[in-house]
mmCIF file of C-alpha atoms in Angstrom:
data_model
loop_
_atom_site.group_PDB
_atom_site.id
_atom_site.type_symbol
_atom_site.label_atom_id
_atom_site.label_comp_id
_atom_site.label_asym_id
_atom_site.label_seq_id
_atom_site.Cartn_x
_atom_site.Cartn_y
_atom_site.Cartn_z
ATOM 1 C CA MET A 660 108.216 6.308 -76.597
ATOM 2 C CA ARG A 661 108.973 2.632 -76.177
ATOM 3 C CA THR A 662 108.590 1.164 -72.691
ATOM 4 C CA MET A 663 111.772 -0.541 -71.600
ATOM 5 C CA GLU A 664 112.066 -3.334 -69.012
ATOM 6 C CA TYR A 665 115.050 -4.286 -66.895
ATOM 7 C CA GLU A 666 114.837 -7.444 -64.818
ATOM 8 C CA THR A 667 116.736 -9.249 -62.092
ATOM 9 C CA PRO A 668 115.357 -12.309 -60.289
ATOM 10 C CA GLY A 669 112.199 -11.208 -58.488
ATOM 11 C CA ILE A 670 112.685 -7.539 -59.456
ATOM 12 C CA SER A 671 111.776 -5.651 -62.640
ATOM 13 C CA THR A 672 111.806 -1.966 -63.612
ATOM 14 C CA LEU A 673 109.867 -0.140 -66.294
ATOM 15 C CA ALA A 674 110.893 3.051 -68.078
ATOM 16 C CA GLY A 675 108.772 5.079 -70.466
ATOM 17 C CA GLY A 676 105.960 7.606 -70.602
ATOM 18 C CA PRO A 677 103.260 7.602 -67.864
ATOM 19 C CA GLU A 678 100.614 5.993 -70.067
ATOM 20 C CA GLU A 679 103.034 3.388 -71.351
ATOM 21 C CA VAL A 680 104.175 2.445 -67.835
ATOM 22 C CA ARG A 681 100.597 2.480 -66.515
ATOM 23 C CA GLU A 682 99.522 0.074 -69.231
ATOM 24 C CA LYS A 683 102.473 -2.172 -68.577
ATOM 25 C CA LEU A 684 101.750 -2.217 -64.827
ATOM 26 C CA GLY A 685 98.394 -3.800 -65.571
ATOM 27 C CA ALA A 686 100.180 -7.028 -66.353
ATOM 28 C CA VAL A 687 102.436 -6.896 -63.259
ATOM 29 C CA HIS A 688 101.586 -9.291 -60.412
ATOM 30 C CA ALA A 689 104.166 -8.112 -57.883
ATOM 31 C CA GLU A 690 103.157 -7.505 -54.253
ATOM 32 C CA GLN A 691 104.898 -4.108 -54.115
ATOM 33 C CA VAL A 692 105.609 -1.407 -56.710
ATOM 34 C CA VAL A 693 107.951 1.591 -56.402
ATOM 35 C CA ALA A 694 107.373 4.448 -58.887
ATOM 36 C CA VAL A 695 109.815 7.269 -59.613
ATOM 37 C CA THR A 696 108.790 10.234 -61.761
ATOM 38 C CA LEU A 697 111.274 12.323 -63.783
ATOM 39 C CA GLU A 698 110.136 15.783 -64.864
ATOM 40 C CA HIS A 699 113.162 16.564 -66.981
ATOM 41 C CA ALA A 700 114.821 13.486 -68.443
ATOM 42 C CA THR A 701 115.425 12.041 -71.849
ATOM 43 C CA PRO A 702 114.393 8.471 -72.697
ATOM 44 C CA ARG A 703 118.031 7.504 -72.546
ATOM 45 C CA GLU A 704 118.440 9.036 -69.069
ATOM 46 C CA ALA A 705 115.259 7.357 -67.854
ATOM 47 C CA ALA A 706 116.509 4.044 -69.186
ATOM 48 C CA ALA A 707 119.848 4.497 -67.420
ATOM 49 C CA ILE A 708 118.134 5.317 -64.105
ATOM 50 C CA ALA A 709 115.839 2.300 -64.440
ATOM 51 C CA ASP A 710 118.819 0.110 -65.194
ATOM 52 C CA THR A 711 120.592 1.451 -62.089
ATOM 53 C CA PHE A 712 117.541 0.797 -59.904
ATOM 54 C CA ALA A 713 117.367 -2.759 -61.180
ATOM 55 C CA GLY A 714 120.961 -3.278 -60.147
ATOM 56 C CA ILE A 715 120.712 -1.887 -56.621
ATOM 57 C CA ALA A 716 117.172 -3.038 -55.734
ATOM 58 C CA GLY A 717 118.288 -6.612 -55.193
ATOM 59 C CA LEU A 718 121.198 -5.423 -53.048
ATOM 60 C CA VAL A 719 118.923 -3.239 -50.893
ATOM 61 C CA LYS A 720 116.486 -6.121 -50.451
ATOM 62 C CA THR A 721 119.329 -8.384 -49.356
ATOM 63 C CA ILE A 722 120.674 -5.818 -46.886
ATOM 64 C CA VAL A 723 117.259 -5.192 -45.310
ATOM 65 C CA GLY A 724 116.620 -8.925 -45.012
ATOM 66 C CA LYS A 725 120.030 -9.453 -43.446
ATOM 67 C CA GLN A 726 119.456 -6.654 -40.918
ATOM 68 C CA HIS A 727 116.113 -8.218 -39.974
ATOM 69 C CA ARG A 728 117.736 -11.608 -39.433
ATOM 70 C CA GLU A 729 120.543 -10.019 -37.435
ATOM 71 C CA SER A 730 117.982 -8.251 -35.239
ATOM 72 C CA LEU A 731 116.200 -11.537 -34.575
ATOM 73 C CA ASP A 732 119.513 -13.232 -33.843
ATOM 74 C CA ALA A 733 120.391 -10.472 -31.369
ATOM 75 C CA ILE A 734 117.071 -10.930 -29.550
ATOM 76 C CA VAL A 735 117.528 -14.689 -29.368
ATOM 77 C CA GLU A 736 121.110 -14.339 -28.101
ATOM 78 C CA ALA A 737 119.948 -11.931 -25.399
ATOM 79 C CA LEU A 738 117.333 -14.413 -24.160
ATOM 80 C CA VAL A 739 119.455 -17.544 -24.285
ATOM 81 C CA PRO A 740 122.156 -17.992 -21.581
ATOM 82 C CA ARG A 741 125.650 -17.281 -22.898
ATOM 83 C CA THR A 742 126.899 -20.587 -21.518
ATOM 84 C CA PRO A 743 124.922 -23.750 -20.754
ATOM 85 C CA PRO A 744 124.179 -24.214 -17.034
ATOM 86 C CA THR A 745 126.497 -26.609 -15.255
ATOM 87 C CA PRO A 746 125.117 -29.806 -13.673
ATOM 88 C CA ASN A 747 125.641 -28.186 -10.267
ATOM 89 C CA GLU A 748 123.662 -25.106 -11.304
ATOM 90 C CA LEU A 749 120.854 -27.294 -12.641
ATOM 91 C CA LYS A 750 120.822 -29.215 -9.363
ATOM 92 C CA LYS A 751 120.611 -25.986 -7.366
ATOM 93 C CA ALA A 752 117.814 -24.694 -9.581
ATOM 94 C CA THR A 753 115.865 -27.944 -9.115
ATOM 95 C CA MET A 754 116.293 -27.758 -5.344
ATOM 96 C CA LEU A 755 115.196 -24.132 -5.331
ATOM 97 C CA VAL A 756 112.050 -24.946 -7.314
ATOM 98 C CA ARG A 757 111.193 -27.737 -4.895
ATOM 99 C CA ALA A 758 111.794 -25.515 -1.871
ATOM 100 C CA ARG A 759 109.644 -22.686 -3.169
ATOM 101 C CA THR A 760 106.912 -25.102 -4.193
ATOM 102 C CA ALA A 761 106.898 -26.516 -0.657
ATOM 103 C CA VAL A 762 106.663 -23.033 0.824
ATOM 104 C CA ILE A 763 103.817 -21.939 -1.450
ATOM 105 C CA GLY A 764 101.959 -25.203 -0.879
ATOM 106 C CA SER A 765 102.299 -25.138 2.906
ATOM 107 C CA GLY A 766 99.103 -23.138 3.443
ATOM 108 C CA ASP A 767 100.927 -20.711 5.731
ATOM 109 C CA TRP A 768 100.419 -17.618 3.619
ATOM 110 C CA MET A 769 97.836 -14.835 3.420
ATOM 111 C CA THR A 770 97.451 -11.931 1.031
ATOM 112 C CA ALA A 771 97.051 -8.386 2.290
ATOM 113 C CA ALA A 772 93.367 -8.529 1.357
ATOM 114 C CA GLU A 773 92.874 -11.688 3.416
ATOM 115 C CA ILE A 774 94.605 -10.102 6.408
ATOM 116 C CA ALA A 775 92.491 -6.971 6.051
ATOM 117 C CA SER A 776 89.355 -9.119 6.020
ATOM 118 C CA VAL A 777 90.112 -11.057 9.229
ATOM 119 C CA ALA A 778 91.651 -8.037 10.996
ATOM 120 C CA GLY A 779 88.788 -5.701 10.104
ATOM 121 C CA PHE A 780 90.862 -3.212 8.122
ATOM 122 C CA SER A 781 89.452 -0.939 5.447
ATOM 123 C CA ALA A 782 88.581 -2.813 2.298
ATOM 124 C CA SER A 783 89.307 0.250 0.151
ATOM 125 C CA ASN A 784 93.068 -0.107 0.699
ATOM 126 C CA PRO A 785 93.661 -3.564 2.183
ATOM 127 C CA SER A 786 97.414 -3.614 1.584
ATOM 128 C CA ALA A 787 98.119 -0.401 3.497
ATOM 129 C CA GLN A 788 98.510 -1.854 6.999
ATOM 130 C CA PRO A 789 100.318 -5.104 6.099
ATOM 131 C CA ASN A 790 102.765 -3.132 3.941
ATOM 132 C CA LYS A 791 103.310 -0.704 6.829
ATOM 133 C CA TRP A 792 104.151 -3.637 9.094
ATOM 134 C CA LYS A 793 106.589 -4.938 6.494
ATOM 135 C CA ARG A 794 108.334 -1.559 6.184
ATOM 136 C CA GLU A 795 108.625 -1.360 9.971
ATOM 137 C CA GLY A 796 110.184 -4.835 10.167
ATOM 138 C CA ALA A 797 107.267 -6.310 12.101
ATOM 139 C CA ILE A 798 106.600 -8.980 9.465
ATOM 140 C CA PHE A 799 107.979 -10.179 6.142
ATOM 141 C CA ALA A 800 106.384 -11.258 2.881
ATOM 142 C CA ILE A 801 107.399 -13.453 -0.013
ATOM 143 C CA ARG A 802 106.536 -12.282 -3.512
ATOM 144 C CA HIS A 803 105.032 -14.799 -5.909
ATOM 145 C CA ASN A 804 103.558 -13.978 -9.322
ATOM 146 C CA GLY A 805 103.530 -10.282 -8.434
ATOM 147 C CA ILE A 806 101.631 -10.761 -5.168
ATOM 148 C CA ASP A 807 102.925 -10.361 -1.591
ATOM 149 C CA TYR A 808 102.143 -13.238 0.757
ATOM 150 C CA PHE A 809 102.468 -12.797 4.531
ATOM 151 C CA PRO A 810 103.059 -15.708 6.966
ATOM 152 C CA SER A 811 99.912 -16.549 8.899
ATOM 153 C CA TYR A 812 102.059 -17.985 11.726
ATOM 154 C CA GLY A 813 103.466 -14.488 12.190
ATOM 155 C CA LEU A 814 100.025 -13.088 13.050
ATOM 156 C CA ASP A 815 98.328 -13.333 16.436
ATOM 157 C CA PRO A 816 94.570 -14.049 16.194
ATOM 158 C CA GLY A 817 94.211 -13.150 19.863
ATOM 159 C CA ALA A 818 95.516 -9.676 19.149
ATOM 160 C CA GLY A 819 93.340 -8.933 16.138
ATOM 161 C CA TYR A 820 95.735 -10.596 13.679
ATOM 162 C CA ARG A 821 98.562 -8.188 14.401
ATOM 163 C CA PRO A 822 102.162 -9.388 13.968
ATOM 164 C CA ARG A 823 103.600 -11.375 16.843
ATOM 165 C CA LYS A 824 106.207 -9.359 18.733
ATOM 166 C CA ALA A 825 108.666 -12.257 18.644
ATOM 167 C CA LEU A 826 108.650 -12.196 14.839
ATOM 168 C CA ALA A 827 110.072 -8.663 14.782
ATOM 169 C CA GLN A 828 112.901 -9.792 17.062
ATOM 170 C CA VAL A 829 113.687 -12.740 14.797
ATOM 171 C CA LEU A 830 113.742 -10.477 11.741
ATOM 172 C CA GLN A 831 115.991 -8.026 13.560
ATOM 173 C CA THR A 832 118.338 -10.856 14.533
ATOM 174 C CA PHE A 833 118.733 -12.067 10.950
ATOM 175 C CA GLY A 834 118.937 -8.559 9.510
ATOM 176 C CA ASP A 835 120.013 -8.700 5.866
ATOM 177 C CA SER A 836 121.492 -12.185 6.119
ATOM 178 C CA LYS A 837 118.261 -13.761 4.851
ATOM 179 C CA ASP A 838 115.845 -12.493 2.251
ATOM 180 C CA ALA A 839 112.097 -13.192 2.452
ATOM 181 C CA TRP A 840 112.401 -16.606 0.789
ATOM 182 C CA GLY A 841 115.332 -17.504 3.033
ATOM 183 C CA LEU A 842 113.239 -16.621 6.070
ATOM 184 C CA SER A 843 110.376 -18.738 4.791
ATOM 185 C CA TYR A 844 112.698 -21.757 4.401
ATOM 186 C CA TRP A 845 114.093 -21.286 7.907
ATOM 187 C CA PHE A 846 110.695 -20.988 9.580
ATOM 188 C CA MET A 847 109.320 -24.154 7.978
ATOM 189 C CA SER A 848 112.430 -26.345 8.307
ATOM 190 C CA ALA A 849 113.180 -28.721 11.163
ATOM 191 C CA ASN A 850 115.613 -27.028 13.536
ATOM 192 C CA SER A 851 118.067 -29.015 15.684
ATOM 193 C CA PHE A 852 118.253 -26.179 18.218
ATOM 194 C CA LEU A 853 114.493 -26.607 18.702
ATOM 195 C CA GLY A 854 114.661 -30.369 19.061
ATOM 196 C CA GLY A 855 113.784 -31.014 15.419
ATOM 197 C CA LYS A 856 110.721 -28.795 15.416
ATOM 198 C CA ALA A 857 110.142 -26.013 12.905
ATOM 199 C CA PRO A 858 110.362 -22.419 14.195
ATOM 200 C CA ARG A 859 106.928 -21.617 12.772
ATOM 201 C CA ASP A 860 105.382 -24.252 15.039
ATOM 202 C CA LEU A 861 106.846 -22.713 18.191
ATOM 203 C CA LEU A 862 106.559 -19.007 17.401
ATOM 204 C CA ALA A 863 103.259 -18.737 19.293
ATOM 205 C CA SER A 864 103.897 -21.177 22.168
ATOM 206 C CA ALA A 865 107.631 -20.690 22.775
ATOM 207 C CA PRO A 866 108.663 -17.428 21.124
ATOM 208 C CA GLU A 867 111.793 -17.041 23.258
ATOM 209 C CA ARG A 868 113.107 -20.364 21.972
ATOM 210 C CA VAL A 869 112.587 -19.300 18.372
ATOM 211 C CA ILE A 870 114.416 -16.040 19.014
ATOM 212 C CA ALA A 871 117.280 -18.006 20.578
ATOM 213 C CA ALA A 872 117.356 -20.380 17.591
ATOM 214 C CA ALA A 873 117.707 -17.426 15.226
ATOM 215 C CA ALA A 874 120.562 -16.036 17.313
ATOM 216 C CA ASP A 875 122.229 -19.454 17.396
ATOM 217 C CA GLU A 876 122.092 -19.735 13.601
ATOM 218 C CA CYS A 877 123.562 -16.273 13.128
ATOM 219 C CA GLU A 878 126.386 -17.107 15.540
ATOM 220 C CA GLY A 879 127.061 -20.343 13.712
ATOM 221 C CA VAL A 880 127.264 -18.530 10.366
ATOM 222 C CA ALA A 881 129.579 -15.927 11.880
ATOM 223 C CA HIS A 882 131.941 -18.590 13.219
ATOM 224 C CA ALA A 883 131.874 -20.678 10.037
#
C-alpha cells in the first residue's frame, strides 16, 4: 500500500499501513504527532479521513490559540481598571499613601507579640489578649501587610500595658464613623480643640480633653 501525504502549512498527515507510516514518521521533525488507527477501512477511506484531518487540524489549532489569547485578554482586563483614574482620584491616592506612610513610620505601633512580651502574657498565643481587647472595643489596630498593629499610646505602662480607659471612651464616641486607619490619622494629627496638640500626646496626661475633642468632632460632622 502506498503511503499518502496531505499537507497544510505546519501540518501534515500520513495514510497507509502501520509499517509504511512508521517508516515515514522517522523523517518527521514535528514537535507533536497525532495517530489514528482504522481497523476496518480501505486505502481510499483512509486517504479521505487523512485529507479531512489535514483540513480541520489547522482550524482546530487556530481556535485553541484564539481561546488562549482570549483567556489572557480576560485576565488582563480584570486586573486593569475599566476607566483611567481621574486626576482627583490620583491626588487622593497620593495623599492616602503619604498619610499611611506617616502613620507606619511614627513609631507608635506594637504587634501583639510585642505587647505580650512587655505585658507578660503567654508566649504560646501572644495575640489572644490584644485581640480580645480589640473585640471588646478597648483598643483598635491597623492592619498592614497582614499584621495587626496596636497603638502604644493606647497602652498604660503603669497598669501592666493594659489599654487606657479613656481610649475605649474615644472609640465608643466615634463608633463606626472612623475605621482603624481613620482613628490613627485623628490621633496623630494636630487638633484645634486641643490647642494644636495631637490627641495621642494628651491621652495619658489629659484623657478627658481627648474624649471631649472626639465628641466635638462628631458633633461637627453631625452639623455639617
